[in-house]
């Protein structure tokens, strides 16, 4: 038995880390929620129930950013009815898996200490953990897996993982471009005959996976591409929306109040310098993050916090390298060298402990909307007919709990025609008015006072408030009202 453990010590350590990290994160945040992923959950529920791979039964519109995640969850639904909690477990496992892939890359790049830092820092990074329950942790794990196998020149596995990552989130094509460019720089094609050097088997496999999806999606939805990116770009046109690039500073601002953030920032800058000067292989991660940031800035999408999570792998990698850099600073004094080495270890330890300490606090501060939205959805389920049309601004949680009732989305994710209205002077009150006139929902859910002109006109004329959910009773800062409407 001892010989077995000695022989398989590395594999057992990997499995132990994966299981322990997954269980720890899931135990701390089993019910962490955001509104947006519930759109994907509803796709999965409809597919499981035989209503089709749709959000609204009978409407073949690809309104989920992550079709493959919806398909995975539909399979999970066979044996686990609580899809939000199942998604959290999948996300926790993906955080552990992503950390292991980052560690494996560090080993391949001869910087194992940076890899050990990644094992601790990646699955506890607040910005990334806050995306738990969405497709983002899985998508990033697939991307890091693709990079890890690319570094080991296992191109077929790289292509498969990259194709699946694209089906989880289309912006994985940015990483595909980085990998392709890196390969071409290392294997220049100077003559036509050099085309034989291309990893054709890998290219064929990745292409085949994507073509299988396209062969289904084009006749079913009219396009293999989700409508979500176009809608989020349209939302970014509004003056009330904050664009992606300036939104990054808004996302960072709360973190700057924590002392450990500045320790992270210092190590990150040091690690970036070290990567550019001494550890060029790590520039793959940097290039991915930089090109991703540029792509989203050029696209002009509005700020959503989960859009910044793909920057985390490069951040964690550079933080780990920053500690390595401190240990490599030459100095004639052995005392100074030891002080720098211990300083790097203490800095990493401080960051790791601080990040881990944030996770239980996250549990104490859930999204305040979700309980209120769930109560609204459950009330509608018990007090409306299954064919009743429900109109509201945020359709995630409410839409999930009112299945199979069709939803009218004032933000344009479910009815893409609404997104055509977005312009600099547009507000969500404008799109709400248009949606009510165009689609005439039987019930409307509004935040009290959010759309005063709408309440004073269309609502007063056509609707009667049938239920109110005071914010004080739901833990939400706003109150919600449900209106039943009839139109002339």
XYZ file of C-alpha atoms in Angstrom:
488
model
C 0.000 0.000 0.000
C 2.797 2.448 0.866
C 4.446 1.688 -2.464
C 1.156 2.520 -4.205
C 0.950 5.883 -2.436
C 4.564 6.687 -3.296
C 4.011 5.790 -6.957
C 0.741 7.692 -7.301
C 1.449 10.493 -4.842
C 1.067 13.289 -7.384
C -2.207 11.940 -8.779
C -3.612 11.445 -5.275
C -2.565 14.965 -4.301
C -4.338 16.393 -7.352
C -7.524 14.454 -6.627
C -7.415 15.431 -2.946
C -6.973 19.102 -3.803
C -9.787 19.001 -6.355
C -12.262 17.324 -3.985
C -11.340 19.439 -0.954
C -11.478 22.753 -2.859
C -14.766 21.896 -4.556
C -16.432 20.860 -1.289
C -15.051 23.881 0.591
C -16.295 26.456 -1.923
C -19.657 24.760 -2.329
C -20.099 24.445 1.433
C -19.452 28.164 1.892
C -21.569 29.361 -1.060
C -24.134 26.685 -1.923
C -26.835 29.247 -2.711
C -24.877 32.149 -4.162
C -26.988 33.609 -6.941
C -27.105 36.201 -9.702
C -30.169 37.004 -11.789
C -28.694 36.539 -15.261
C -27.810 32.790 -15.117
C -31.458 31.956 -14.424
C -32.104 32.582 -18.114
C -29.855 29.612 -18.861
C -31.518 27.582 -16.096
C -34.900 28.179 -17.726
C -33.561 26.920 -21.069
C -32.428 23.759 -19.281
C -35.761 23.310 -17.481
C -37.720 23.701 -20.712
C -35.530 21.185 -22.513
C -35.851 18.711 -19.641
C -39.645 19.131 -19.582
C -39.936 18.540 -23.328
C -40.892 22.121 -24.211
C -37.919 22.543 -26.506
C -34.513 24.169 -26.244
C -36.068 27.618 -25.757
C -36.682 30.307 -23.177
C -40.325 30.891 -24.081
C -42.048 27.752 -25.407
C -42.673 28.134 -29.114
C -40.124 30.963 -29.563
C -36.877 29.677 -31.048
C -34.568 32.512 -29.976
C -31.086 31.808 -28.593
C -31.278 34.107 -25.567
C -28.723 32.284 -23.433
C -25.073 33.266 -23.672
C -24.069 29.670 -22.945
C -25.943 27.041 -24.981
C -23.604 24.239 -23.911
C -24.073 25.078 -20.226
C -27.838 24.909 -20.752
C -27.461 21.464 -22.360
C -25.249 20.258 -19.498
C -27.745 21.493 -16.915
C -30.616 19.837 -18.775
C -28.739 16.547 -18.363
C -28.065 17.264 -14.688
C -31.766 18.021 -14.222
C -32.531 14.335 -14.761
C -31.167 13.497 -11.298
C -31.015 16.885 -9.513
C -34.065 19.142 -9.483
C -32.362 22.164 -7.874
C -30.576 23.548 -10.929
C -29.267 26.745 -9.265
C -27.545 24.692 -6.579
C -26.287 22.156 -9.140
C -24.811 25.031 -11.155
C -22.995 26.226 -8.036
C -21.449 22.806 -7.492
C -20.341 22.675 -11.129
C -18.875 26.152 -10.695
C -17.021 25.174 -7.517
C -15.523 22.149 -9.282
C -14.551 24.392 -12.200
C -12.722 26.804 -9.894
C -10.722 23.885 -8.520
C -10.074 22.536 -12.022
C -9.026 25.926 -13.355
C -6.534 26.323 -10.499
C -5.048 22.916 -11.292
C -4.624 23.818 -14.958
C -2.909 27.065 -13.950
C -0.618 25.082 -11.635
C 0.154 22.626 -14.438
C 1.118 25.453 -16.798
C 3.429 26.915 -14.168
C 5.157 23.519 -13.869
C 5.603 23.353 -17.643
C 7.019 26.883 -17.625
C 9.507 26.006 -14.864
C 7.919 28.325 -12.299
C 6.316 25.863 -9.844
C 6.136 28.428 -7.029
C 3.836 30.586 -9.129
C 1.724 27.476 -9.706
C 1.421 26.816 -5.987
C 0.265 30.404 -5.537
C -2.345 29.825 -8.226
C -3.749 26.821 -6.373
C -4.561 29.080 -3.439
C -5.391 32.381 -5.096
C -7.411 31.366 -8.164
C -10.363 29.579 -6.483
C -10.671 32.296 -3.801
C -10.401 35.357 -6.067
C -13.465 37.426 -5.164
C -14.288 38.714 -8.651
C -14.229 35.172 -10.022
C -16.045 33.521 -7.118
C -18.854 36.056 -7.465
C -19.678 34.505 -10.865
C -20.493 31.178 -9.205
C -23.631 29.618 -10.670
C -22.996 31.059 -14.123
C -21.131 29.546 -17.061
C -18.052 31.687 -16.366
C -16.110 29.339 -14.015
C -16.625 26.414 -16.411
C -15.695 28.482 -19.444
C -12.482 29.674 -17.799
C -11.577 26.151 -16.660
C -11.952 24.959 -20.263
C -9.829 27.866 -21.501
C -7.094 27.155 -18.955
C -7.284 23.473 -19.833
C -6.832 24.339 -23.517
C -3.786 26.461 -22.648
C -2.342 23.760 -20.408
C -2.545 21.112 -23.104
C -1.283 23.557 -25.729
C 1.836 24.160 -23.644
C 2.351 20.384 -23.606
C 1.812 20.332 -27.412
C -1.220 18.110 -27.145
C -3.032 20.010 -29.835
C -5.981 17.686 -30.350
C -7.059 18.002 -26.724
C -6.392 21.735 -26.940
C -8.725 22.080 -29.919
C -11.510 20.057 -28.283
C -11.373 22.049 -25.039
C -11.240 25.321 -26.939
C -14.279 24.377 -29.048
C -16.263 23.480 -25.935
C -15.143 26.747 -24.304
C -16.501 28.662 -27.317
C -19.847 26.913 -26.887
C -19.860 27.944 -23.233
C -18.983 31.554 -24.092
C -18.264 32.777 -27.587
C -15.511 35.131 -26.468
C -13.236 32.098 -26.073
C -12.414 32.780 -29.740
C -10.038 35.445 -28.379
C -7.984 32.723 -26.692
C -8.162 30.688 -29.895
C -6.633 33.614 -31.761
C -3.863 33.949 -29.159
C -3.002 30.251 -29.387
C -3.059 30.274 -33.189
C -0.814 33.339 -33.347
C 1.620 31.871 -30.816
C 1.828 28.627 -32.799
C 2.476 30.504 -36.053
C 5.211 32.594 -34.455
C 6.918 29.420 -33.270
C 6.241 27.524 -36.510
C 6.385 30.094 -39.342
C 4.867 29.010 -42.648
C 7.398 30.241 -45.184
C 6.337 28.102 -48.132
C 3.195 26.356 -49.302
C 4.745 23.039 -48.311
C 4.960 24.240 -44.714
C 1.176 23.928 -44.471
C 1.799 20.279 -43.730
C 3.155 21.344 -40.341
C -0.242 22.579 -39.258
C -1.955 20.361 -36.634
C -4.676 19.356 -39.077
C -6.156 16.667 -36.822
C -6.672 19.201 -34.045
C -8.085 21.791 -36.439
C -10.480 19.203 -37.887
C -11.687 18.095 -34.442
C -12.308 21.613 -33.171
C -14.048 22.593 -36.381
C -16.191 19.446 -36.321
C -17.421 20.177 -32.773
C -18.435 23.691 -33.768
C -20.047 22.494 -37.004
C -22.196 20.000 -35.086
C -23.575 22.878 -33.064
C -24.041 25.027 -36.172
C -25.870 22.198 -37.956
C -28.421 22.173 -35.131
C -28.563 25.882 -34.296
C -28.910 27.378 -37.780
C -32.160 25.609 -38.689
C -33.452 25.753 -35.098
C -32.581 29.337 -34.126
C -31.630 30.862 -37.470
C -28.052 31.427 -36.260
C -25.459 29.573 -34.168
C -24.668 32.792 -32.294
C -26.548 33.856 -29.153
C -28.305 37.213 -29.420
C -26.953 38.293 -26.044
C -23.765 39.986 -27.268
C -25.671 42.120 -29.779
C -28.186 43.087 -27.089
C -25.467 43.986 -24.559
C -23.728 46.076 -27.232
C -27.016 47.840 -27.909
C -27.465 48.491 -24.181
C -24.016 50.052 -24.188
C -25.291 52.757 -26.565
C -27.445 54.269 -23.823
C -26.075 57.240 -21.905
C -27.296 55.624 -18.676
C -25.023 52.605 -19.301
C -21.362 52.505 -18.343
C -19.040 51.124 -21.014
C -16.714 48.191 -20.426
C -13.379 50.051 -20.157
C -14.396 52.737 -17.616
C -16.528 50.114 -15.894
C -13.331 48.263 -14.983
C -12.440 51.099 -12.615
C -15.932 50.940 -11.129
C -15.496 47.218 -10.503
C -12.105 47.760 -8.873
C -13.189 50.616 -6.615
C -14.695 48.489 -3.784
C -11.585 46.298 -3.709
C -9.275 49.296 -3.276
C -10.667 49.793 0.226
C -8.919 46.592 1.289
C -5.234 46.698 2.170
C -4.599 43.281 0.629
C -5.699 44.689 -2.764
C -2.628 46.910 -2.822
C -0.458 43.929 -1.962
C -2.030 42.094 -4.902
C -1.465 45.106 -7.154
C 2.197 45.384 -6.188
C 2.852 41.699 -6.799
C 0.904 41.837 -10.077
C 3.012 44.683 -11.447
C 6.211 42.959 -10.344
C 5.036 39.731 -11.945
C 4.228 41.481 -15.209
C 7.732 42.952 -15.318
C 9.260 39.551 -14.558
C 7.157 37.870 -17.268
C 8.232 40.382 -19.921
C 11.905 40.172 -18.946
C 12.570 36.632 -17.724
C 9.477 34.409 -18.151
C 8.195 35.127 -21.665
C 6.059 31.982 -21.789
C 3.652 33.632 -19.336
C 2.963 36.292 -21.952
C 0.349 33.883 -23.340
C -1.811 34.663 -20.311
C -1.049 38.361 -20.570
C -1.885 38.425 -24.289
C -5.196 36.665 -23.670
C -6.194 39.184 -20.998
C -5.068 42.221 -22.999
C -6.758 41.155 -26.248
C -9.920 40.226 -24.370
C -10.004 43.669 -22.754
C -9.424 45.365 -26.111
C -12.108 43.262 -27.817
C -14.776 44.100 -25.247
C -13.773 47.759 -25.269
C -14.055 47.937 -29.066
C -17.400 46.122 -28.998
C -18.689 48.796 -26.632
C -20.634 46.460 -24.352
C -22.100 47.800 -21.149
C -20.504 46.984 -17.790
C -21.484 43.719 -16.108
C -19.189 42.428 -13.362
C -18.870 38.929 -14.809
C -17.376 40.357 -18.013
C -14.167 41.056 -16.073
C -13.692 37.537 -14.696
C -11.624 36.359 -17.735
C -8.927 38.798 -16.597
C -8.449 36.798 -13.378
C -6.178 33.989 -14.709
C -3.597 36.520 -15.887
C -3.934 38.476 -12.632
C -3.371 35.385 -10.511
C -0.487 34.263 -12.697
C 1.220 37.646 -12.405
C 0.666 37.799 -8.629
C 2.393 34.423 -8.289
C 5.205 35.528 -10.580
C 5.553 38.720 -8.563
C 6.464 36.661 -5.524
C 8.970 34.700 -7.620
C 10.437 37.984 -8.877
C 11.004 39.182 -5.309
C 12.910 35.990 -4.568
C 15.089 36.451 -7.678
C 16.137 40.051 -7.046
C 19.949 39.983 -6.939
C 21.615 41.623 -3.976
C 25.115 41.200 -2.521
C 23.744 40.869 0.986
C 22.429 37.419 1.868
C 20.388 39.025 4.646
C 18.564 41.221 2.159
C 17.982 38.266 -0.149
C 16.470 36.242 2.673
C 14.334 39.218 3.728
C 12.983 39.593 0.183
C 12.296 35.869 -0.018
C 10.417 35.841 3.251
C 8.685 39.061 2.275
C 7.374 37.368 -0.870
C 6.109 34.394 1.126
C 4.453 36.608 3.737
C 2.863 38.798 1.041
C 1.378 35.779 -0.708
C 0.205 34.364 2.601
C -1.442 37.666 3.507
C -3.247 37.821 0.145
C -4.335 34.173 0.359
C -5.729 34.513 3.880
C -7.464 37.789 3.021
C -9.081 36.360 -0.104
C -10.266 33.244 1.701
C -11.719 35.387 4.496
C -13.885 37.242 1.966
C -15.815 34.098 0.947
C -17.835 33.686 4.180
C -18.619 37.415 4.027
C -19.971 36.960 0.497
C -22.424 34.458 1.913
C -23.684 37.111 4.322
C -24.289 39.591 1.503
C -26.315 37.865 -1.225
C -27.896 39.769 -4.087
C -30.819 41.469 -2.356
C -33.029 41.234 -5.455
C -33.150 37.466 -5.578
C -35.391 36.698 -2.606
C -37.844 39.402 -3.697
C -37.866 38.140 -7.296
C -38.405 34.572 -6.160
C -41.384 35.579 -4.028
C -42.855 37.435 -6.999
C -42.331 34.441 -9.262
C -43.892 32.022 -6.793
C -46.899 34.330 -6.277
C -47.426 34.536 -10.045
C -47.178 30.749 -10.315
C -49.979 30.295 -7.795
C -52.210 33.137 -9.009
C -52.012 33.148 -12.806
C -52.852 30.762 -15.634
C -49.974 28.845 -17.279
C -50.437 30.798 -20.530
C -50.368 34.242 -18.851
C -47.724 36.562 -20.288
C -45.494 38.266 -17.707
C -43.636 41.497 -18.450
C -40.728 42.802 -16.371
C -37.283 44.398 -16.602
C -35.182 41.534 -15.189
C -36.461 38.157 -16.333
C -33.930 35.772 -14.753
C -35.237 34.663 -11.365
C -38.854 35.656 -11.974
C -38.888 33.844 -15.315
C -37.409 30.699 -13.800
C -40.076 30.458 -11.096
C -43.075 31.183 -13.340
C -42.411 28.432 -15.888
C -43.954 27.771 -18.387
C -45.516 31.248 -18.615
C -44.075 33.332 -21.484
C -41.969 36.307 -20.415
C -41.815 39.768 -21.979
C -38.384 41.300 -21.372
C -38.096 45.093 -21.217
C -34.289 44.790 -21.653
C -34.421 42.989 -25.010
C -32.764 39.673 -24.165
C -35.880 37.599 -24.850
C -37.497 39.791 -27.524
C -34.513 41.072 -29.587
C -36.747 43.588 -31.395
C -36.780 45.607 -28.159
C -32.994 46.026 -28.376
C -33.423 47.883 -31.684
C -34.744 50.829 -29.646
C -31.535 51.366 -27.701
C -29.891 54.711 -28.469
C -27.985 57.335 -26.441
C -31.150 59.013 -25.155
C -33.063 55.762 -24.574
C -33.933 54.587 -21.072
C -35.422 51.323 -19.877
C -38.671 53.185 -19.301
C -38.826 53.748 -23.081
C -38.305 50.048 -23.818
C -40.821 49.061 -21.138
C -43.477 51.259 -22.738
C -42.724 49.821 -26.171
C -42.811 46.237 -24.873
C -46.163 46.717 -23.153
C -47.739 48.277 -26.258
C -46.232 45.707 -28.641
C -46.688 42.508 -26.619
C -49.498 43.386 -24.181
C -48.456 41.246 -21.200
C -51.272 40.015 -18.979
C -49.266 40.789 -15.837
C -46.530 43.363 -15.304
C -43.953 43.427 -12.506
C -42.551 46.886 -11.755
C -40.238 48.437 -9.206
C -42.298 51.088 -7.455
C -41.368 54.552 -8.674
C -38.717 53.374 -11.137
C -40.791 54.216 -14.231
C -43.081 57.065 -13.057
C -44.303 58.101 -16.519
C -45.209 54.507 -17.348
C -47.101 54.133 -14.067
C -49.019 57.376 -14.653
C -50.038 56.503 -18.227
C -50.233 52.925 -19.498
C -50.441 51.305 -16.070
C -53.103 53.681 -14.759
C -55.140 53.288 -17.935
C -54.930 49.524 -18.475
C -53.844 47.808 -15.273
C -54.831 47.128 -11.682
C -52.319 46.398 -8.940
C -53.101 42.951 -7.567
C -50.132 42.400 -5.252
C -47.367 44.445 -3.670
C -44.121 43.212 -2.151
C -42.742 45.868 0.225
C -38.971 46.034 0.242
C -38.870 45.906 4.034
C -40.467 42.434 3.942
C -38.244 40.979 1.218
C -34.875 42.478 2.181
C -34.822 44.477 -1.052
C -34.205 48.217 -1.104
C -37.091 48.674 -3.549
C -40.707 47.549 -3.420
C -42.264 45.523 -6.228
C -45.820 45.611 -7.532
C -47.663 43.123 -9.739
C -50.304 44.564 -12.075
C -52.975 42.670 -13.985
C -53.717 44.342 -17.302
C -56.418 44.394 -19.959
C -56.060 46.298 -23.196
C -58.671 47.948 -25.442
